[in-house]
Amino acid sequence: MAVVNAGSDVQSVVRLTEMADYVVPFALRAACEIGVADFLEEGPRSVADLAELTSTHPPSLLRLLRALACRGVFSEVEPEVFALTSLGKPLCTGHPRSLRAAYPLLAADIQAWAMFEHSLRTGEAAFDRAHGTDYWSHMANNPADSARFDASQKAVTGREVKALLPAYEWGGFATIVDVGGGNGAFLSAVLTEFPSVRGVLFDQPHVIAAAGPVLADRGIADRCSVVGGDFTSTVPAGGDAYVVKRALYDLDDEGAIALLRAVRTAIGAQGRLLVIEPVAEPGDEFDWGKLYDLLLLTMRGGGSRSRVQHEKLFAETGFELVRIIPTRGLSIIEARPV
Ligand SMILES: C[S@@+](CC[C@H](N)C(=O)[O-])C[C@H]1O[C@@H](n2cnc3c(N)ncnc32)[C@H](O)[C@@H]1O
């Protein structure tokens, strides 16, 4: 049999078994849900204490912590006494790069993954099949899921801004419109760093309803207006930059074209469109965008695009690609109206 990069079959079985595992991802998410890492920040604790603090069943919590300890997230320093490891630290709520909210255990997502084969056979979002409704309608009708989804986006954005802010001349714009900007985590970071810039946060009405506290916390509410609507129909005019961060890839080509056309109608001749998402190129190279691509297909029917695919979408909607600035994980894809 002709195979590429042949290794031993035993190594292959070990690696595939590790890759196919879904216990660790669920265990990690459960640990985030109960916030157990927070109680280990001051030092090791017994399972009995931790179970009381997290309202969990002691023998089951022991099993969770042991499972994650064998992956290095916690350490069993004495029998039934656990400590945090350096790997586990970012699971603490107060960590400067906290990932705790980034890993929600959303039953609706998991049910969609169970139907991934539907996406594979049809190209349609398995989420819609599993729930009889699309992702965003589900979120609009389930405030608890929506709040946890938005919190996960905020947690991820907190990490991303560290790479995105120094990578682009944000301070050169008078007004930045963040299209699909969630609860304002990215825009408020830009406005905090660049006091001369004003912002317009645009997202679905039920999402922007939660933006007030985020903007107020940063002290930038007076420089940022908040507008609710549907970005596939119209977006606010008056910006000299339109940011579309991790929102274009949620859409199939039809939806993406509708969004870009709405921005094209609103943007001035000298404006800039800044699509911020992974650029996934063909080939074997590791790219987080290639993995996330499957989540986008399953949940929302979208996907990560290559440079050529972006160029094609821009050409169809009255834009041309200026440059792509890679940052850690996400790229800034700059386009201008033509
Ligand atoms: C993956 S999230 C990204 C949020 C934010 N830009 C970020 O990077 O953290 C996609 C965002 O698009 C918004 N969205 C989805 N469909 C929309 C629509 N039709 N009109 C306006 N916003 C929409 C969602 O509410 C969500 O906040």
mmCIF file of N, CA and C in Angstrom, residues 203-329:
data_model
loop_
_atom_site.group_PDB
_atom_site.id
_atom_site.type_symbol
_atom_site.label_atom_id
_atom_site.label_comp_id
_atom_site.label_asym_id
_atom_site.label_seq_id
_atom_site.Cartn_x
_atom_site.Cartn_y
_atom_site.Cartn_z
ATOM 1 N N ASP A 203 -24.476 44.830 16.041
ATOM 2 C CA ASP A 203 -24.712 43.381 16.169
ATOM 3 C C ASP A 203 -26.220 43.182 16.298
ATOM 4 N N GLN A 204 -26.621 41.956 16.502
ATOM 5 C CA GLN A 204 -28.047 41.673 16.659
ATOM 6 C C GLN A 204 -28.567 42.373 17.920
ATOM 7 N N PRO A 205 -29.836 42.792 17.880
ATOM 8 C CA PRO A 205 -30.356 43.574 19.032
ATOM 9 C C PRO A 205 -30.168 42.878 20.377
ATOM 10 N N HIS A 206 -30.398 41.550 20.456
ATOM 11 C CA HIS A 206 -30.304 40.903 21.769
ATOM 12 C C HIS A 206 -28.849 40.814 22.239
ATOM 13 N N VAL A 207 -27.898 40.911 21.302
ATOM 14 C CA VAL A 207 -26.475 40.834 21.686
ATOM 15 C C VAL A 207 -25.986 42.193 22.185
ATOM 16 N N ILE A 208 -26.317 43.253 21.443
ATOM 17 C CA ILE A 208 -25.809 44.571 21.873
ATOM 18 C C ILE A 208 -26.459 45.028 23.184
ATOM 19 N N ALA A 209 -27.583 44.392 23.518
ATOM 20 C CA ALA A 209 -28.234 44.754 24.786
ATOM 21 C C ALA A 209 -27.269 44.546 25.957
ATOM 22 N N ALA A 210 -26.294 43.625 25.784
ATOM 23 C CA ALA A 210 -25.358 43.332 26.883
ATOM 24 C C ALA A 210 -24.072 44.153 26.780
ATOM 25 N N ALA A 211 -23.991 45.043 25.794
ATOM 26 C CA ALA A 211 -22.715 45.747 25.560
ATOM 27 C C ALA A 211 -22.478 46.891 26.539
ATOM 28 N N GLY A 212 -23.554 47.474 27.067
ATOM 29 C CA GLY A 212 -23.421 48.656 27.931
ATOM 30 C C GLY A 212 -22.352 48.498 29.003
ATOM 31 N N PRO A 213 -22.432 47.430 29.822
ATOM 32 C CA PRO A 213 -21.448 47.290 30.909
ATOM 33 C C PRO A 213 -20.011 47.141 30.390
ATOM 34 N N VAL A 214 -19.833 46.469 29.225
ATOM 35 C CA VAL A 214 -18.470 46.278 28.687
ATOM 36 C C VAL A 214 -17.878 47.643 28.337
ATOM 37 N N LEU A 215 -18.687 48.498 27.669
ATOM 38 C CA LEU A 215 -18.201 49.816 27.259
ATOM 39 C C LEU A 215 -18.005 50.715 28.479
ATOM 40 N N ALA A 216 -18.931 50.615 29.439
ATOM 41 C CA ALA A 216 -18.829 51.459 30.633
ATOM 42 C C ALA A 216 -17.602 51.073 31.456
ATOM 43 N N ASP A 217 -17.341 49.767 31.592
ATOM 44 C CA ASP A 217 -16.161 49.288 32.348
ATOM 45 C C ASP A 217 -14.880 49.902 31.814
ATOM 46 N N ARG A 218 -14.819 50.061 30.512
ATOM 47 C CA ARG A 218 -13.612 50.605 29.869
ATOM 48 C C ARG A 218 -13.619 52.130 29.837
ATOM 49 N N GLY A 219 -14.755 52.721 30.263
ATOM 50 C CA GLY A 219 -14.842 54.187 30.273
ATOM 51 C C GLY A 219 -14.880 54.790 28.885
ATOM 52 N N ILE A 220 -15.439 54.065 27.903
ATOM 53 C CA ILE A 220 -15.438 54.607 26.537
ATOM 54 C C ILE A 220 -16.862 54.735 25.987
ATOM 55 N N ALA A 221 -17.854 54.594 26.866
ATOM 56 C CA ALA A 221 -19.247 54.610 26.395
ATOM 57 C C ALA A 221 -19.576 55.901 25.644
ATOM 58 N N ASP A 222 -18.942 57.030 26.039
ATOM 59 C CA ASP A 222 -19.253 58.305 25.371
ATOM 60 C C ASP A 222 -18.643 58.392 23.966
ATOM 61 N N ARG A 223 -17.718 57.495 23.628
ATOM 62 C CA ARG A 223 -17.109 57.510 22.282
ATOM 63 C C ARG A 223 -17.609 56.371 21.411
ATOM 64 N N CYS A 224 -18.619 55.641 21.897
ATOM 65 C CA CYS A 224 -19.046 54.463 21.146
ATOM 66 C C CYS A 224 -20.574 54.386 21.116
ATOM 67 N N SER A 225 -21.142 54.421 19.917
ATOM 68 C CA SER A 225 -22.588 54.200 19.846
ATOM 69 C C SER A 225 -22.853 52.733 19.550
ATOM 70 N N VAL A 226 -24.064 52.316 19.866
ATOM 71 C CA VAL A 226 -24.414 50.906 19.796
ATOM 72 C C VAL A 226 -25.668 50.788 18.939
ATOM 73 N N VAL A 227 -25.586 49.990 17.883
ATOM 74 C CA VAL A 227 -26.710 49.886 16.936
ATOM 75 C C VAL A 227 -27.040 48.405 16.718
ATOM 76 N N GLY A 228 -28.342 48.088 16.771
ATOM 77 C CA GLY A 228 -28.774 46.709 16.539
ATOM 78 C C GLY A 228 -29.351 46.545 15.137
ATOM 79 N N GLY A 229 -29.161 45.388 14.530
ATOM 80 C CA GLY A 229 -29.731 45.143 13.207
ATOM 81 C C GLY A 229 -29.214 43.847 12.606
ATOM 82 N N ASP A 230 -29.451 43.708 11.312
ATOM 83 C CA ASP A 230 -29.068 42.491 10.592
ATOM 84 C C ASP A 230 -28.003 42.862 9.555
ATOM 85 N N PHE A 231 -26.791 42.346 9.752
ATOM 86 C CA PHE A 231 -25.689 42.774 8.883
ATOM 87 C C PHE A 231 -25.776 42.240 7.457
ATOM 88 N N THR A 232 -26.725 41.361 7.198
ATOM 89 C CA THR A 232 -26.871 40.914 5.810
ATOM 90 C C THR A 232 -27.831 41.834 5.040
ATOM 91 N N SER A 233 -28.372 42.830 5.734
ATOM 92 C CA SER A 233 -29.250 43.748 5.010
ATOM 93 C C SER A 233 -28.682 45.175 4.997
ATOM 94 N N THR A 234 -28.305 45.714 6.163
ATOM 95 C CA THR A 234 -27.739 47.063 6.179
ATOM 96 C C THR A 234 -26.843 47.245 7.399
ATOM 97 N N VAL A 235 -25.807 48.067 7.261
ATOM 98 C CA VAL A 235 -24.932 48.365 8.402
ATOM 99 C C VAL A 235 -24.807 49.887 8.505
ATOM 100 N N PRO A 236 -24.445 50.410 9.673
ATOM 101 C CA PRO A 236 -24.421 51.873 9.847
ATOM 102 C C PRO A 236 -23.414 52.548 8.906
ATOM 103 N N ALA A 237 -23.815 53.702 8.353
ATOM 104 C CA ALA A 237 -22.910 54.486 7.506
ATOM 105 C C ALA A 237 -22.030 55.354 8.405
ATOM 106 N N GLY A 238 -21.011 55.978 7.804
ATOM 107 C CA GLY A 238 -20.234 56.984 8.537
ATOM 108 C C GLY A 238 -18.910 56.508 9.086
ATOM 109 N N GLY A 239 -18.568 55.228 8.896
ATOM 110 C CA GLY A 239 -17.273 54.761 9.386
ATOM 111 C C GLY A 239 -16.207 54.940 8.322
ATOM 112 N N ASP A 240 -14.943 55.157 8.753
ATOM 113 C CA ASP A 240 -13.881 55.076 7.743
ATOM 114 C C ASP A 240 -13.185 53.720 7.820
ATOM 115 N N ALA A 241 -13.517 52.920 8.832
ATOM 116 C CA ALA A 241 -13.080 51.521 8.839
ATOM 117 C C ALA A 241 -14.265 50.655 9.245
ATOM 118 N N TYR A 242 -14.415 49.538 8.545
ATOM 119 C CA TYR A 242 -15.446 48.555 8.885
ATOM 120 C C TYR A 242 -14.739 47.266 9.248
ATOM 121 N N VAL A 243 -14.817 46.906 10.536
ATOM 122 C CA VAL A 243 -14.198 45.668 11.018
ATOM 123 C C VAL A 243 -15.252 44.563 10.969
ATOM 124 N N VAL A 244 -14.865 43.416 10.423
ATOM 125 C CA VAL A 244 -15.751 42.240 10.449
ATOM 126 C C VAL A 244 -14.901 41.122 11.043
ATOM 127 N N LYS A 245 -14.943 41.012 12.367
ATOM 128 C CA LYS A 245 -14.028 40.087 13.043
ATOM 129 C C LYS A 245 -14.756 38.793 13.399
ATOM 130 N N ARG A 246 -14.256 37.718 12.878
ATOM 131 C CA ARG A 246 -14.794 36.373 13.104
ATOM 132 C C ARG A 246 -16.316 36.345 12.919
ATOM 133 N N ALA A 247 -16.776 37.008 11.872
ATOM 134 C CA ALA A 247 -18.211 36.992 11.565
ATOM 135 C C ALA A 247 -18.456 36.616 10.109
ATOM 136 N N LEU A 248 -17.518 36.971 9.196
ATOM 137 C CA LEU A 248 -17.711 36.609 7.785
ATOM 138 C C LEU A 248 -17.631 35.084 7.635
ATOM 139 N N TYR A 249 -16.724 34.478 8.397
ATOM 140 C CA TYR A 249 -16.529 33.020 8.256
ATOM 141 C C TYR A 249 -17.706 32.213 8.801
ATOM 142 N N ASP A 250 -18.596 32.870 9.537
ATOM 143 C CA ASP A 250 -19.812 32.181 9.995
ATOM 144 C C ASP A 250 -20.782 31.943 8.844
ATOM 145 N N LEU A 251 -20.591 32.686 7.753
ATOM 146 C CA LEU A 251 -21.607 32.709 6.691
ATOM 147 C C LEU A 251 -21.178 31.887 5.486
ATOM 148 N N ASP A 252 -22.154 31.283 4.816
ATOM 149 C CA ASP A 252 -21.856 30.669 3.519
ATOM 150 C C ASP A 252 -21.652 31.806 2.509
ATOM 151 N N ASP A 253 -21.294 31.470 1.267
ATOM 152 C CA ASP A 253 -20.929 32.520 0.315
ATOM 153 C C ASP A 253 -22.084 33.498 0.087
ATOM 154 N N GLU A 254 -23.297 32.961 0.052
ATOM 155 C CA GLU A 254 -24.460 33.837 -0.191
ATOM 156 C C GLU A 254 -24.591 34.880 0.932
ATOM 157 N N GLY A 255 -24.474 34.407 2.169
ATOM 158 C CA GLY A 255 -24.575 35.317 3.316
ATOM 159 C C GLY A 255 -23.405 36.286 3.349
ATOM 160 N N ALA A 256 -22.202 35.775 3.040
ATOM 161 C CA ALA A 256 -21.004 36.627 3.071
ATOM 162 C C ALA A 256 -21.135 37.741 2.032
ATOM 163 N N ILE A 257 -21.667 37.411 0.862
ATOM 164 C CA ILE A 257 -21.839 38.424 -0.185
ATOM 165 C C ILE A 257 -22.850 39.477 0.276
ATOM 166 N N ALA A 258 -23.917 39.032 0.924
ATOM 167 C CA ALA A 258 -24.920 39.993 1.410
ATOM 168 C C ALA A 258 -24.286 40.940 2.428
ATOM 169 N N LEU A 259 -23.473 40.391 3.355
ATOM 170 C CA LEU A 259 -22.829 41.237 4.370
ATOM 171 C C LEU A 259 -21.876 42.228 3.691
ATOM 172 N N LEU A 260 -21.046 41.734 2.776
ATOM 173 C CA LEU A 260 -20.063 42.625 2.135
ATOM 174 C C LEU A 260 -20.766 43.706 1.308
ATOM 175 N N ARG A 261 -21.877 43.347 0.678
ATOM 176 C CA ARG A 261 -22.620 44.367 -0.097
ATOM 177 C C ARG A 261 -23.171 45.438 0.833
ATOM 178 N N ALA A 262 -23.639 45.012 2.018
ATOM 179 C CA ALA A 262 -24.162 45.998 2.980
ATOM 180 C C ALA A 262 -23.043 46.947 3.408
ATOM 181 N N VAL A 263 -21.842 46.405 3.629
ATOM 182 C CA VAL A 263 -20.709 47.261 4.008
ATOM 183 C C VAL A 263 -20.329 48.163 2.832
ATOM 184 N N ARG A 264 -20.352 47.612 1.624
ATOM 185 C CA ARG A 264 -19.969 48.398 0.432
ATOM 186 C C ARG A 264 -20.895 49.614 0.273
ATOM 187 N N THR A 265 -22.191 49.420 0.593
ATOM 188 C CA THR A 265 -23.150 50.521 0.489
ATOM 189 C C THR A 265 -22.837 51.602 1.535
ATOM 190 N N ALA A 266 -22.370 51.164 2.713
ATOM 191 C CA ALA A 266 -22.176 52.123 3.818
ATOM 192 C C ALA A 266 -20.824 52.817 3.770
ATOM 193 N N ILE A 267 -19.829 52.190 3.160
ATOM 194 C CA ILE A 267 -18.438 52.669 3.286
ATOM 195 C C ILE A 267 -18.161 53.822 2.312
ATOM 196 N N GLY A 268 -17.339 54.779 2.743
ATOM 197 C CA GLY A 268 -16.933 55.886 1.868
ATOM 198 C C GLY A 268 -15.815 55.442 0.921
ATOM 199 N N ALA A 269 -15.531 56.292 -0.089
ATOM 200 C CA ALA A 269 -14.561 55.909 -1.126
ATOM 201 C C ALA A 269 -13.175 55.634 -0.550
ATOM 202 N N GLN A 270 -12.802 56.348 0.536
ATOM 203 C CA GLN A 270 -11.459 56.158 1.115
ATOM 204 C C GLN A 270 -11.464 55.159 2.279
ATOM 205 N N GLY A 271 -12.604 54.522 2.513
ATOM 206 C CA GLY A 271 -12.727 53.653 3.689
ATOM 207 C C GLY A 271 -11.930 52.361 3.552
ATOM 208 N N ARG A 272 -11.831 51.669 4.654
ATOM 209 C CA ARG A 272 -11.142 50.369 4.660
ATOM 210 C C ARG A 272 -12.056 49.312 5.287
ATOM 211 N N LEU A 273 -12.084 48.152 4.625
ATOM 212 C CA LEU A 273 -12.760 46.975 5.189
ATOM 213 C C LEU A 273 -11.676 46.099 5.809
ATOM 214 N N LEU A 274 -11.873 45.691 7.057
ATOM 215 C CA LEU A 274 -10.881 44.853 7.741
ATOM 216 C C LEU A 274 -11.571 43.581 8.223
ATOM 217 N N VAL A 275 -11.412 42.530 7.443
ATOM 218 C CA VAL A 275 -11.972 41.234 7.833
ATOM 219 C C VAL A 275 -10.909 40.546 8.685
ATOM 220 N N ILE A 276 -11.301 40.141 9.878
ATOM 221 C CA ILE A 276 -10.308 39.539 10.781
ATOM 222 C C ILE A 276 -10.740 38.108 11.088
ATOM 223 N N GLU A 277 -10.020 37.175 10.530
ATOM 224 C CA GLU A 277 -10.306 35.750 10.748
ATOM 225 C C GLU A 277 -9.138 34.937 10.211
ATOM 226 N N PRO A 278 -9.134 33.621 10.392
ATOM 227 C CA PRO A 278 -8.021 32.843 9.846
ATOM 228 C C PRO A 278 -8.086 32.814 8.325
ATOM 229 N N VAL A 279 -6.920 32.765 7.674
ATOM 230 C CA VAL A 279 -6.872 32.541 6.227
ATOM 231 C C VAL A 279 -6.313 31.131 6.061
ATOM 232 N N ALA A 280 -7.170 30.218 5.640
ATOM 233 C CA ALA A 280 -6.771 28.801 5.589
ATOM 234 C C ALA A 280 -6.362 28.438 4.168
ATOM 235 N N GLU A 281 -5.085 28.159 4.000
ATOM 236 C CA GLU A 281 -4.596 27.804 2.668
ATOM 237 C C GLU A 281 -4.607 26.289 2.499
ATOM 238 N N PRO A 282 -4.756 25.816 1.242
ATOM 239 C CA PRO A 282 -4.727 24.374 1.018
ATOM 240 C C PRO A 282 -3.375 23.795 1.459
ATOM 241 N N GLY A 283 -3.330 22.489 1.683
ATOM 242 C CA GLY A 283 -2.060 21.839 2.036
ATOM 243 C C GLY A 283 -2.078 21.292 3.439
ATOM 244 N N ASP A 284 -0.951 20.673 3.811
ATOM 245 C CA ASP A 284 -0.886 19.925 5.076
ATOM 246 C C ASP A 284 -0.485 20.763 6.284
ATOM 247 N N GLU A 285 -0.055 21.998 6.055
ATOM 248 C CA GLU A 285 0.488 22.769 7.175
ATOM 249 C C GLU A 285 -0.550 22.933 8.286
ATOM 250 N N PHE A 286 -0.076 22.830 9.541
ATOM 251 C CA PHE A 286 -1.027 22.993 10.639
ATOM 252 C C PHE A 286 -1.557 24.422 10.656
ATOM 253 N N ASP A 287 -2.840 24.538 10.797
ATOM 254 C CA ASP A 287 -3.463 25.856 10.884
ATOM 255 C C ASP A 287 -4.722 25.691 11.716
ATOM 256 N N TRP A 288 -4.803 26.460 12.789
ATOM 257 C CA TRP A 288 -5.974 26.400 13.667
ATOM 258 C C TRP A 288 -7.257 26.643 12.859
ATOM 259 N N GLY A 289 -7.146 27.488 11.819
ATOM 260 C CA GLY A 289 -8.319 27.805 10.995
ATOM 261 C C GLY A 289 -8.884 26.583 10.285
ATOM 262 N N LYS A 290 -8.019 25.613 9.992
ATOM 263 C CA LYS A 290 -8.510 24.400 9.311
ATOM 264 C C LYS A 290 -9.333 23.530 10.268
ATOM 265 N N LEU A 291 -9.000 23.580 11.546
ATOM 266 C CA LEU A 291 -9.791 22.823 12.528
ATOM 267 C C LEU A 291 -11.094 23.571 12.824
ATOM 268 N N TYR A 292 -10.969 24.870 13.037
ATOM 269 C CA TYR A 292 -12.154 25.672 13.378
ATOM 270 C C TYR A 292 -13.168 25.653 12.232
ATOM 271 N N ASP A 293 -12.644 25.486 11.018
ATOM 272 C CA ASP A 293 -13.471 25.394 9.822
ATOM 273 C C ASP A 293 -14.598 24.351 9.995
ATOM 274 N N LEU A 294 -14.265 23.243 10.644
ATOM 275 C CA LEU A 294 -15.271 22.183 10.820
ATOM 276 C C LEU A 294 -16.347 22.609 11.808
ATOM 277 N N LEU A 295 -15.933 23.359 12.827
ATOM 278 C CA LEU A 295 -16.926 23.872 13.778
ATOM 279 C C LEU A 295 -17.869 24.841 13.063
ATOM 280 N N LEU A 296 -17.293 25.669 12.193
ATOM 281 C CA LEU A 296 -18.122 26.653 11.471
ATOM 282 C C LEU A 296 -19.124 25.952 10.566
ATOM 283 N N LEU A 297 -18.673 24.892 9.899
ATOM 284 C CA LEU A 297 -19.570 24.116 9.043
ATOM 285 C C LEU A 297 -20.701 23.503 9.872
ATOM 286 N N THR A 298 -20.335 22.907 10.997
ATOM 287 C CA THR A 298 -21.311 22.174 11.815
ATOM 288 C C THR A 298 -22.316 23.104 12.480
ATOM 289 N N MET A 299 -21.820 24.219 12.998
ATOM 290 C CA MET A 299 -22.704 25.089 13.780
ATOM 291 C C MET A 299 -23.454 26.086 12.908
ATOM 292 N N ARG A 300 -22.747 26.652 11.908
ATOM 293 C CA ARG A 300 -23.359 27.804 11.256
ATOM 294 C C ARG A 300 -23.347 27.721 9.734
ATOM 295 N N GLY A 301 -22.823 26.620 9.182
ATOM 296 C CA GLY A 301 -22.843 26.457 7.731
ATOM 297 C C GLY A 301 -21.821 27.312 7.007
ATOM 298 N N GLY A 302 -20.899 27.958 7.753
ATOM 299 C CA GLY A 302 -19.859 28.779 7.124
ATOM 300 C C GLY A 302 -18.562 28.025 7.022
ATOM 301 N N GLY A 303 -17.442 28.773 6.989
ATOM 302 C CA GLY A 303 -16.149 28.103 6.920
ATOM 303 C C GLY A 303 -15.010 29.086 6.757
ATOM 304 N N SER A 304 -13.781 28.611 7.073
ATOM 305 C CA SER A 304 -12.580 29.420 6.849
ATOM 306 C C SER A 304 -12.316 29.488 5.351
ATOM 307 N N ARG A 305 -11.797 30.661 4.892
ATOM 308 C CA ARG A 305 -11.540 30.821 3.455
ATOM 309 C C ARG A 305 -10.060 31.074 3.194
ATOM 310 N N SER A 306 -9.641 30.747 1.969
ATOM 311 C CA SER A 306 -8.269 31.017 1.536
ATOM 312 C C SER A 306 -8.199 32.453 1.005
ATOM 313 N N ARG A 307 -6.973 32.897 0.697
ATOM 314 C CA ARG A 307 -6.795 34.227 0.099
ATOM 315 C C ARG A 307 -7.597 34.336 -1.197
ATOM 316 N N VAL A 308 -7.506 33.305 -2.034
ATOM 317 C CA VAL A 308 -8.192 33.352 -3.333
ATOM 318 C C VAL A 308 -9.709 33.446 -3.132
ATOM 319 N N GLN A 309 -10.229 32.710 -2.165
ATOM 320 C CA GLN A 309 -11.678 32.765 -1.903
ATOM 321 C C GLN A 309 -12.095 34.156 -1.412
ATOM 322 N N HIS A 310 -11.250 34.776 -0.572
ATOM 323 C CA HIS A 310 -11.562 36.144 -0.136
ATOM 324 C C HIS A 310 -11.530 37.094 -1.331
ATOM 325 N N GLU A 311 -10.504 36.947 -2.174
ATOM 326 C CA GLU A 311 -10.391 37.846 -3.340
ATOM 327 C C GLU A 311 -11.638 37.737 -4.217
ATOM 328 N N LYS A 312 -12.128 36.525 -4.365
ATOM 329 C CA LYS A 312 -13.309 36.302 -5.214
ATOM 330 C C LYS A 312 -14.546 36.988 -4.595
ATOM 331 N N LEU A 313 -14.712 36.820 -3.290
ATOM 332 C CA LEU A 313 -15.852 37.472 -2.619
ATOM 333 C C LEU A 313 -15.752 38.991 -2.739
ATOM 334 N N PHE A 314 -14.535 39.524 -2.557
ATOM 335 C CA PHE A 314 -14.347 40.981 -2.650
ATOM 336 C C PHE A 314 -14.680 41.454 -4.070
ATOM 337 N N ALA A 315 -14.196 40.721 -5.068
ATOM 338 C CA ALA A 315 -14.426 41.143 -6.459
ATOM 339 C C ALA A 315 -15.925 41.186 -6.759
ATOM 340 N N GLU A 316 -16.677 40.270 -6.168
ATOM 341 C CA GLU A 316 -18.129 40.223 -6.432
ATOM 342 C C GLU A 316 -18.887 41.323 -5.721
ATOM 343 N N THR A 317 -18.251 41.953 -4.741
ATOM 344 C CA THR A 317 -19.005 42.899 -3.907
ATOM 345 C C THR A 317 -18.428 44.312 -3.953
ATOM 346 N N GLY A 318 -17.515 44.581 -4.884
ATOM 347 C CA GLY A 318 -17.013 45.946 -5.051
ATOM 348 C C GLY A 318 -15.845 46.298 -4.151
ATOM 349 N N PHE A 319 -15.055 45.312 -3.777
ATOM 350 C CA PHE A 319 -13.839 45.570 -2.984
ATOM 351 C C PHE A 319 -12.639 44.954 -3.697
ATOM 352 N N GLU A 320 -11.439 45.426 -3.307
ATOM 353 C CA GLU A 320 -10.241 44.689 -3.724
ATOM 354 C C GLU A 320 -9.325 44.502 -2.527
ATOM 355 N N LEU A 321 -8.667 43.350 -2.520
ATOM 356 C CA LEU A 321 -7.799 43.023 -1.399
ATOM 357 C C LEU A 321 -6.540 43.876 -1.470
ATOM 358 N N VAL A 322 -6.189 44.519 -0.358
ATOM 359 C CA VAL A 322 -4.985 45.357 -0.312
ATOM 360 C C VAL A 322 -3.811 44.540 0.214
ATOM 361 N N ARG A 323 -3.992 43.922 1.368
ATOM 362 C CA ARG A 323 -2.913 43.108 1.964
ATOM 363 C C ARG A 323 -3.508 42.214 3.048
ATOM 364 N N ILE A 324 -2.738 41.195 3.382
ATOM 365 C CA ILE A 324 -3.129 40.320 4.494
ATOM 366 C C ILE A 324 -2.019 40.404 5.534
ATOM 367 N N ILE A 325 -2.399 40.764 6.762
ATOM 368 C CA ILE A 325 -1.411 40.873 7.835
ATOM 369 C C ILE A 325 -1.643 39.696 8.779
ATOM 370 N N PRO A 326 -0.742 38.713 8.768
ATOM 371 C CA PRO A 326 -0.946 37.576 9.669
ATOM 372 C C PRO A 326 -0.616 37.959 11.106
ATOM 373 N N THR A 327 -1.431 37.561 12.050
ATOM 374 C CA THR A 327 -1.066 37.686 13.469
ATOM 375 C C THR A 327 -1.214 36.275 14.032
ATOM 376 N N ARG A 328 -0.946 36.107 15.311
ATOM 377 C CA ARG A 328 -1.048 34.763 15.881
ATOM 378 C C ARG A 328 -2.495 34.261 15.762
ATOM 379 N N GLY A 329 -2.730 33.279 14.905
ATOM 380 C CA GLY A 329 -4.084 32.689 14.779
ATOM 381 C C GLY A 329 -4.957 33.376 13.756
#
